[in-house]
Amino acid sequence: MKAAKLLPILAIVALLSFTSCAKDTSEDEALNSIEVPVAPIAKSIEIEIMELINAYRITEGLDPLQNHATVKAVAFTHTDYMIEANNVSHDNFFLRKQSLQANADANLVTENVAYGFSSAESVVNAWIASPSHRENIEGDFTDFDVSAEQNSAGKWYFTNIFIKR
């Protein structure tokens, strides 16, 4: 009789054990495949930033860059992160780079970030005035995209990612 009473308990323990193993497998698979969210529709300020960067590249004798939806999606996740953290940073850049290598066939990845500029022209001019940011804009890349989002106070945050495929 004792064994009969223990049987339901053993069944629950066994079930929980199998569920735990399945979860571990899913977590391993999630770590091995980096998902990219859907890119939001481009805002006029984002389009203007890309146009200004390409116009600058052309004046420097460089090829214009192509916009890329996967790059935009990854840039958006970082801009959203910066707003949430209330901090402009390159935090977790290696994850964005890995994601773009896996999902956009990127061989080379770099980014520019900014905060507080009120227009496309002002943020692009600031990046061009900064040697390290200008180097990214003038780099040997094939594609790029940008995310511009406002925080609750209306301040703009920007992430501009460049890749070479």
mmCIF file with all atom_site columns, C-alpha atoms in Angstrom:
data_model
loop_
_atom_site.group_PDB
_atom_site.id
_atom_site.type_symbol
_atom_site.label_atom_id
_atom_site.label_alt_id
_atom_site.label_comp_id
_atom_site.label_asym_id
_atom_site.label_entity_id
_atom_site.label_seq_id
_atom_site.pdbx_PDB_ins_code
_atom_site.Cartn_x
_atom_site.Cartn_y
_atom_site.Cartn_z
_atom_site.occupancy
_atom_site.B_iso_or_equiv
_atom_site.pdbx_formal_charge
_atom_site.auth_seq_id
_atom_site.auth_comp_id
_atom_site.auth_asym_id
_atom_site.auth_atom_id
_atom_site.pdbx_PDB_model_num
ATOM 1   C CA . MET A 1 1   ? 0.000  0.000  0.000   1.00 0.00 ? 1   MET A CA 1
ATOM 2   C CA . LYS A 1 2   ? 2.846  2.385  0.705   1.00 0.00 ? 2   LYS A CA 1
ATOM 3   C CA . ALA A 1 3   ? 4.185  1.884  -2.838  1.00 0.00 ? 3   ALA A CA 1
ATOM 4   C CA . ALA A 1 4   ? 0.764  2.735  -4.278  1.00 0.00 ? 4   ALA A CA 1
ATOM 5   C CA . LYS A 1 5   ? 0.720  5.999  -2.346  1.00 0.00 ? 5   LYS A CA 1
ATOM 6   C CA . LEU A 1 6   ? 4.249  6.858  -3.485  1.00 0.00 ? 6   LEU A CA 1
ATOM 7   C CA . LEU A 1 7   ? 3.507  6.191  -7.161  1.00 0.00 ? 7   LEU A CA 1
ATOM 8   C CA . PRO A 1 8   ? 1.767  9.557  -7.830  1.00 0.00 ? 8   PRO A CA 1
ATOM 9   C CA . ILE A 1 9   ? 4.579  11.409 -6.072  1.00 0.00 ? 9   ILE A CA 1
ATOM 10  C CA . LEU A 1 10  ? 7.210  9.542  -8.092  1.00 0.00 ? 10  LEU A CA 1
ATOM 11  C CA . ALA A 1 11  ? 5.286  10.343 -11.281 1.00 0.00 ? 11  ALA A CA 1
ATOM 12  C CA . ILE A 1 12  ? 5.294  14.066 -10.457 1.00 0.00 ? 12  ILE A CA 1
ATOM 13  C CA . VAL A 1 13  ? 9.017  14.000 -9.650  1.00 0.00 ? 13  VAL A CA 1
ATOM 14  C CA . ALA A 1 14  ? 9.728  12.187 -12.923 1.00 0.00 ? 14  ALA A CA 1
ATOM 15  C CA . LEU A 1 15  ? 7.600  14.676 -14.867 1.00 0.00 ? 15  LEU A CA 1
ATOM 16  C CA . LEU A 1 16  ? 9.393  17.642 -13.297 1.00 0.00 ? 16  LEU A CA 1
ATOM 17  C CA . SER A 1 17  ? 12.738 16.039 -14.094 1.00 0.00 ? 17  SER A CA 1
ATOM 18  C CA . PHE A 1 18  ? 11.821 15.686 -17.771 1.00 0.00 ? 18  PHE A CA 1
ATOM 19  C CA . THR A 1 19  ? 10.529 19.249 -17.918 1.00 0.00 ? 19  THR A CA 1
ATOM 20  C CA . SER A 1 20  ? 13.772 20.495 -16.405 1.00 0.00 ? 20  SER A CA 1
ATOM 21  C CA . CYS A 1 21  ? 15.840 18.633 -19.016 1.00 0.00 ? 21  CYS A CA 1
ATOM 22  C CA . ALA A 1 22  ? 13.712 20.039 -21.833 1.00 0.00 ? 22  ALA A CA 1
ATOM 23  C CA . LYS A 1 23  ? 14.216 23.542 -20.475 1.00 0.00 ? 23  LYS A CA 1
ATOM 24  C CA . ASP A 1 24  ? 17.979 23.101 -20.322 1.00 0.00 ? 24  ASP A CA 1
ATOM 25  C CA . THR A 1 25  ? 18.000 22.007 -23.980 1.00 0.00 ? 25  THR A CA 1
ATOM 26  C CA . SER A 1 26  ? 15.908 25.029 -24.994 1.00 0.00 ? 26  SER A CA 1
ATOM 27  C CA . GLU A 1 27  ? 18.245 27.361 -23.116 1.00 0.00 ? 27  GLU A CA 1
ATOM 28  C CA . ASP A 1 28  ? 21.261 25.830 -24.865 1.00 0.00 ? 28  ASP A CA 1
ATOM 29  C CA . GLU A 1 29  ? 19.571 26.245 -28.242 1.00 0.00 ? 29  GLU A CA 1
ATOM 30  C CA . ALA A 1 30  ? 18.686 29.868 -27.416 1.00 0.00 ? 30  ALA A CA 1
ATOM 31  C CA . LEU A 1 31  ? 22.301 30.599 -26.582 1.00 0.00 ? 31  LEU A CA 1
ATOM 32  C CA . ASN A 1 32  ? 23.426 29.085 -29.876 1.00 0.00 ? 32  ASN A CA 1
ATOM 33  C CA . SER A 1 33  ? 20.933 31.000 -32.021 1.00 0.00 ? 33  SER A CA 1
ATOM 34  C CA . ILE A 1 34  ? 20.705 34.749 -31.595 1.00 0.00 ? 34  ILE A CA 1
ATOM 35  C CA . GLU A 1 35  ? 17.255 35.985 -32.551 1.00 0.00 ? 35  GLU A CA 1
ATOM 36  C CA . VAL A 1 36  ? 16.824 39.308 -34.290 1.00 0.00 ? 36  VAL A CA 1
ATOM 37  C CA . PRO A 1 37  ? 13.633 41.277 -33.667 1.00 0.00 ? 37  PRO A CA 1
ATOM 38  C CA . VAL A 1 38  ? 11.608 42.751 -36.509 1.00 0.00 ? 38  VAL A CA 1
ATOM 39  C CA . ALA A 1 39  ? 12.902 46.168 -37.548 1.00 0.00 ? 39  ALA A CA 1
ATOM 40  C CA . PRO A 1 40  ? 10.516 49.033 -36.829 1.00 0.00 ? 40  PRO A CA 1
ATOM 41  C CA . ILE A 1 41  ? 9.443  51.301 -39.674 1.00 0.00 ? 41  ILE A CA 1
ATOM 42  C CA . ALA A 1 42  ? 12.021 54.022 -40.336 1.00 0.00 ? 42  ALA A CA 1
ATOM 43  C CA . LYS A 1 43  ? 11.284 57.459 -38.924 1.00 0.00 ? 43  LYS A CA 1
ATOM 44  C CA . SER A 1 44  ? 11.974 60.568 -40.990 1.00 0.00 ? 44  SER A CA 1
ATOM 45  C CA . ILE A 1 45  ? 14.905 61.519 -38.696 1.00 0.00 ? 45  ILE A CA 1
ATOM 46  C CA . GLU A 1 46  ? 16.484 58.092 -39.302 1.00 0.00 ? 46  GLU A CA 1
ATOM 47  C CA . ILE A 1 47  ? 16.093 58.364 -43.071 1.00 0.00 ? 47  ILE A CA 1
ATOM 48  C CA . GLU A 1 48  ? 17.597 61.853 -42.970 1.00 0.00 ? 48  GLU A CA 1
ATOM 49  C CA . ILE A 1 49  ? 20.588 60.615 -40.922 1.00 0.00 ? 49  ILE A CA 1
ATOM 50  C CA . MET A 1 50  ? 21.286 57.887 -43.471 1.00 0.00 ? 50  MET A CA 1
ATOM 51  C CA . GLU A 1 51  ? 20.932 60.329 -46.358 1.00 0.00 ? 51  GLU A CA 1
ATOM 52  C CA . LEU A 1 52  ? 23.329 62.792 -44.693 1.00 0.00 ? 52  LEU A CA 1
ATOM 53  C CA . ILE A 1 53  ? 25.891 60.077 -43.994 1.00 0.00 ? 53  ILE A CA 1
ATOM 54  C CA . ASN A 1 54  ? 25.736 58.826 -47.582 1.00 0.00 ? 54  ASN A CA 1
ATOM 55  C CA . ALA A 1 55  ? 25.971 62.393 -48.933 1.00 0.00 ? 55  ALA A CA 1
ATOM 56  C CA . TYR A 1 56  ? 29.080 62.918 -46.787 1.00 0.00 ? 56  TYR A CA 1
ATOM 57  C CA . ARG A 1 57  ? 30.588 59.616 -47.978 1.00 0.00 ? 57  ARG A CA 1
ATOM 58  C CA . ILE A 1 58  ? 30.015 60.621 -51.618 1.00 0.00 ? 58  ILE A CA 1
ATOM 59  C CA . THR A 1 59  ? 31.755 63.995 -51.085 1.00 0.00 ? 59  THR A CA 1
ATOM 60  C CA . GLU A 1 60  ? 34.710 62.004 -49.686 1.00 0.00 ? 60  GLU A CA 1
ATOM 61  C CA . GLY A 1 61  ? 34.812 59.801 -52.796 1.00 0.00 ? 61  GLY A CA 1
ATOM 62  C CA . LEU A 1 62  ? 33.347 56.792 -50.983 1.00 0.00 ? 62  LEU A CA 1
ATOM 63  C CA . ASP A 1 63  ? 30.519 54.511 -52.057 1.00 0.00 ? 63  ASP A CA 1
ATOM 64  C CA . PRO A 1 64  ? 27.149 55.072 -50.410 1.00 0.00 ? 64  PRO A CA 1
ATOM 65  C CA . LEU A 1 65  ? 25.983 52.402 -47.974 1.00 0.00 ? 65  LEU A CA 1
ATOM 66  C CA . GLN A 1 66  ? 22.835 50.328 -48.295 1.00 0.00 ? 66  GLN A CA 1
ATOM 67  C CA . ASN A 1 67  ? 20.256 50.308 -45.533 1.00 0.00 ? 67  ASN A CA 1
ATOM 68  C CA . HIS A 1 68  ? 19.752 46.885 -43.975 1.00 0.00 ? 68  HIS A CA 1
ATOM 69  C CA . ALA A 1 69  ? 16.681 45.732 -42.021 1.00 0.00 ? 69  ALA A CA 1
ATOM 70  C CA . THR A 1 70  ? 18.604 43.340 -39.759 1.00 0.00 ? 70  THR A CA 1
ATOM 71  C CA . VAL A 1 71  ? 21.087 46.083 -38.886 1.00 0.00 ? 71  VAL A CA 1
ATOM 72  C CA . LYS A 1 72  ? 18.166 48.393 -38.094 1.00 0.00 ? 72  LYS A CA 1
ATOM 73  C CA . ALA A 1 73  ? 16.552 45.788 -35.842 1.00 0.00 ? 73  ALA A CA 1
ATOM 74  C CA . VAL A 1 74  ? 19.787 45.265 -33.908 1.00 0.00 ? 74  VAL A CA 1
ATOM 75  C CA . ALA A 1 75  ? 20.386 49.026 -33.652 1.00 0.00 ? 75  ALA A CA 1
ATOM 76  C CA . PHE A 1 76  ? 16.849 49.462 -32.329 1.00 0.00 ? 76  PHE A CA 1
ATOM 77  C CA . THR A 1 77  ? 17.412 46.936 -29.537 1.00 0.00 ? 77  THR A CA 1
ATOM 78  C CA . HIS A 1 78  ? 20.468 48.879 -28.389 1.00 0.00 ? 78  HIS A CA 1
ATOM 79  C CA . THR A 1 79  ? 18.756 52.271 -28.543 1.00 0.00 ? 79  THR A CA 1
ATOM 80  C CA . ASP A 1 80  ? 15.894 50.854 -26.520 1.00 0.00 ? 80  ASP A CA 1
ATOM 81  C CA . TYR A 1 81  ? 18.424 49.449 -24.017 1.00 0.00 ? 81  TYR A CA 1
ATOM 82  C CA . MET A 1 82  ? 20.157 52.836 -23.659 1.00 0.00 ? 82  MET A CA 1
ATOM 83  C CA . ILE A 1 83  ? 16.828 54.557 -22.974 1.00 0.00 ? 83  ILE A CA 1
ATOM 84  C CA . GLU A 1 84  ? 15.902 51.944 -20.399 1.00 0.00 ? 84  GLU A CA 1
ATOM 85  C CA . ALA A 1 85  ? 19.339 52.226 -18.724 1.00 0.00 ? 85  ALA A CA 1
ATOM 86  C CA . ASN A 1 86  ? 19.307 56.034 -19.059 1.00 0.00 ? 86  ASN A CA 1
ATOM 87  C CA . ASN A 1 87  ? 22.901 55.786 -20.286 1.00 0.00 ? 87  ASN A CA 1
ATOM 88  C CA . VAL A 1 88  ? 24.614 56.202 -23.643 1.00 0.00 ? 88  VAL A CA 1
ATOM 89  C CA . SER A 1 89  ? 27.015 53.316 -24.110 1.00 0.00 ? 89  SER A CA 1
ATOM 90  C CA . HIS A 1 90  ? 28.430 50.532 -26.241 1.00 0.00 ? 90  HIS A CA 1
ATOM 91  C CA . ASP A 1 91  ? 27.391 47.974 -23.619 1.00 0.00 ? 91  ASP A CA 1
ATOM 92  C CA . ASN A 1 92  ? 27.077 44.434 -24.989 1.00 0.00 ? 92  ASN A CA 1
ATOM 93  C CA . PHE A 1 93  ? 28.512 45.398 -28.375 1.00 0.00 ? 93  PHE A CA 1
ATOM 94  C CA . PHE A 1 94  ? 29.906 41.878 -28.753 1.00 0.00 ? 94  PHE A CA 1
ATOM 95  C CA . LEU A 1 95  ? 26.332 40.515 -28.704 1.00 0.00 ? 95  LEU A CA 1
ATOM 96  C CA . ARG A 1 96  ? 25.226 42.891 -31.457 1.00 0.00 ? 96  ARG A CA 1
ATOM 97  C CA . LYS A 1 97  ? 28.310 41.953 -33.451 1.00 0.00 ? 97  LYS A CA 1
ATOM 98  C CA . GLN A 1 98  ? 27.636 38.216 -33.020 1.00 0.00 ? 98  GLN A CA 1
ATOM 99  C CA . SER A 1 99  ? 24.010 38.689 -33.998 1.00 0.00 ? 99  SER A CA 1
ATOM 100 C CA . LEU A 1 100 ? 24.953 40.551 -37.181 1.00 0.00 ? 100 LEU A CA 1
ATOM 101 C CA . GLN A 1 101 ? 27.632 38.009 -38.048 1.00 0.00 ? 101 GLN A CA 1
ATOM 102 C CA . ALA A 1 102 ? 25.088 35.210 -37.676 1.00 0.00 ? 102 ALA A CA 1
ATOM 103 C CA . ASN A 1 103 ? 22.041 36.925 -39.208 1.00 0.00 ? 103 ASN A CA 1
ATOM 104 C CA . ALA A 1 104 ? 23.403 39.450 -41.719 1.00 0.00 ? 104 ALA A CA 1
ATOM 105 C CA . ASP A 1 105 ? 26.616 37.724 -42.872 1.00 0.00 ? 105 ASP A CA 1
ATOM 106 C CA . ALA A 1 106 ? 28.635 40.613 -41.434 1.00 0.00 ? 106 ALA A CA 1
ATOM 107 C CA . ASN A 1 107 ? 32.412 40.263 -41.464 1.00 0.00 ? 107 ASN A CA 1
ATOM 108 C CA . LEU A 1 108 ? 33.042 43.638 -39.851 1.00 0.00 ? 108 LEU A CA 1
ATOM 109 C CA . VAL A 1 109 ? 30.783 45.536 -37.430 1.00 0.00 ? 109 VAL A CA 1
ATOM 110 C CA . THR A 1 110 ? 31.097 48.914 -35.731 1.00 0.00 ? 110 THR A CA 1
ATOM 111 C CA . GLU A 1 111 ? 28.753 51.500 -34.289 1.00 0.00 ? 111 GLU A CA 1
ATOM 112 C CA . ASN A 1 112 ? 28.262 55.128 -33.358 1.00 0.00 ? 112 ASN A CA 1
ATOM 113 C CA . VAL A 1 113 ? 25.951 56.132 -30.505 1.00 0.00 ? 113 VAL A CA 1
ATOM 114 C CA . ALA A 1 114 ? 24.724 59.536 -29.384 1.00 0.00 ? 114 ALA A CA 1
ATOM 115 C CA . TYR A 1 115 ? 22.245 61.260 -27.118 1.00 0.00 ? 115 TYR A CA 1
ATOM 116 C CA . GLY A 1 116 ? 20.450 64.566 -26.855 1.00 0.00 ? 116 GLY A CA 1
ATOM 117 C CA . PHE A 1 117 ? 20.800 65.918 -30.387 1.00 0.00 ? 117 PHE A CA 1
ATOM 118 C CA . SER A 1 118 ? 17.570 67.384 -31.705 1.00 0.00 ? 118 SER A CA 1
ATOM 119 C CA . SER A 1 119 ? 18.032 66.901 -35.447 1.00 0.00 ? 119 SER A CA 1
ATOM 120 C CA . ALA A 1 120 ? 19.582 64.542 -37.961 1.00 0.00 ? 120 ALA A CA 1
ATOM 121 C CA . GLU A 1 121 ? 21.993 67.246 -39.090 1.00 0.00 ? 121 GLU A CA 1
ATOM 122 C CA . SER A 1 122 ? 23.230 67.968 -35.552 1.00 0.00 ? 122 SER A CA 1
ATOM 123 C CA . VAL A 1 123 ? 23.973 64.320 -34.702 1.00 0.00 ? 123 VAL A CA 1
ATOM 124 C CA . VAL A 1 124 ? 25.674 63.630 -38.055 1.00 0.00 ? 124 VAL A CA 1
ATOM 125 C CA . ASN A 1 125 ? 27.767 66.818 -37.746 1.00 0.00 ? 125 ASN A CA 1
ATOM 126 C CA . ALA A 1 126 ? 28.829 65.757 -34.232 1.00 0.00 ? 126 ALA A CA 1
ATOM 127 C CA . TRP A 1 127 ? 29.855 62.306 -35.471 1.00 0.00 ? 127 TRP A CA 1
ATOM 128 C CA . ILE A 1 128 ? 31.810 63.823 -38.371 1.00 0.00 ? 128 ILE A CA 1
ATOM 129 C CA . ALA A 1 129 ? 33.562 66.252 -35.996 1.00 0.00 ? 129 ALA A CA 1
ATOM 130 C CA . SER A 1 130 ? 34.726 63.332 -33.827 1.00 0.00 ? 130 SER A CA 1
ATOM 131 C CA . PRO A 1 131 ? 37.724 61.467 -35.320 1.00 0.00 ? 131 PRO A CA 1
ATOM 132 C CA . SER A 1 132 ? 36.679 58.013 -34.085 1.00 0.00 ? 132 SER A CA 1
ATOM 133 C CA . HIS A 1 133 ? 33.044 58.428 -35.175 1.00 0.00 ? 133 HIS A CA 1
ATOM 134 C CA . ARG A 1 134 ? 34.105 59.897 -38.540 1.00 0.00 ? 134 ARG A CA 1
ATOM 135 C CA . GLU A 1 135 ? 36.395 56.880 -39.033 1.00 0.00 ? 135 GLU A CA 1
ATOM 136 C CA . ASN A 1 136 ? 33.336 54.638 -38.733 1.00 0.00 ? 136 ASN A CA 1
ATOM 137 C CA . ILE A 1 137 ? 31.364 56.776 -41.191 1.00 0.00 ? 137 ILE A CA 1
ATOM 138 C CA . GLU A 1 138 ? 34.259 56.725 -43.676 1.00 0.00 ? 138 GLU A CA 1
ATOM 139 C CA . GLY A 1 139 ? 35.044 53.035 -43.121 1.00 0.00 ? 139 GLY A CA 1
ATOM 140 C CA . ASP A 1 140 ? 35.085 50.229 -45.653 1.00 0.00 ? 140 ASP A CA 1
ATOM 141 C CA . PHE A 1 141 ? 31.513 49.085 -45.071 1.00 0.00 ? 141 PHE A CA 1
ATOM 142 C CA . THR A 1 142 ? 28.698 47.896 -47.339 1.00 0.00 ? 142 THR A CA 1
ATOM 143 C CA . ASP A 1 143 ? 25.570 48.386 -45.231 1.00 0.00 ? 143 ASP A CA 1
ATOM 144 C CA . PHE A 1 144 ? 24.300 50.403 -42.317 1.00 0.00 ? 144 PHE A CA 1
ATOM 145 C CA . ASP A 1 145 ? 21.200 51.516 -40.518 1.00 0.00 ? 145 ASP A CA 1
ATOM 146 C CA . VAL A 1 146 ? 20.220 53.710 -37.629 1.00 0.00 ? 146 VAL A CA 1
ATOM 147 C CA . SER A 1 147 ? 17.766 53.757 -34.780 1.00 0.00 ? 147 SER A CA 1
ATOM 148 C CA . ALA A 1 148 ? 16.585 57.012 -33.229 1.00 0.00 ? 148 ALA A CA 1
ATOM 149 C CA . GLU A 1 149 ? 14.205 56.852 -30.288 1.00 0.00 ? 149 GLU A CA 1
ATOM 150 C CA . GLN A 1 150 ? 12.994 59.398 -27.766 1.00 0.00 ? 150 GLN A CA 1
ATOM 151 C CA . ASN A 1 151 ? 12.844 58.829 -24.028 1.00 0.00 ? 151 ASN A CA 1
ATOM 152 C CA . SER A 1 152 ? 9.854  59.909 -21.919 1.00 0.00 ? 152 SER A CA 1
ATOM 153 C CA . ALA A 1 153 ? 11.342 63.434 -21.640 1.00 0.00 ? 153 ALA A CA 1
ATOM 154 C CA . GLY A 1 154 ? 11.579 63.729 -25.437 1.00 0.00 ? 154 GLY A CA 1
ATOM 155 C CA . LYS A 1 155 ? 15.401 63.422 -25.621 1.00 0.00 ? 155 LYS A CA 1
ATOM 156 C CA . TRP A 1 156 ? 16.731 61.498 -28.619 1.00 0.00 ? 156 TRP A CA 1
ATOM 157 C CA . TYR A 1 157 ? 19.022 58.461 -28.371 1.00 0.00 ? 157 TYR A CA 1
ATOM 158 C CA . PHE A 1 158 ? 20.811 57.185 -31.478 1.00 0.00 ? 158 PHE A CA 1
ATOM 159 C CA . THR A 1 159 ? 22.518 53.954 -32.525 1.00 0.00 ? 159 THR A CA 1
ATOM 160 C CA . ASN A 1 160 ? 24.139 53.850 -35.965 1.00 0.00 ? 160 ASN A CA 1
ATOM 161 C CA . ILE A 1 161 ? 25.613 50.455 -36.928 1.00 0.00 ? 161 ILE A CA 1
ATOM 162 C CA . PHE A 1 162 ? 27.869 49.806 -39.919 1.00 0.00 ? 162 PHE A CA 1
ATOM 163 C CA . ILE A 1 163 ? 28.673 46.367 -41.362 1.00 0.00 ? 163 ILE A CA 1
ATOM 164 C CA . LYS A 1 164 ? 30.770 44.929 -44.139 1.00 0.00 ? 164 LYS A CA 1
ATOM 165 C CA . ARG A 1 165 ? 29.469 41.781 -45.844 1.00 0.00 ? 165 ARG A CA 1
#
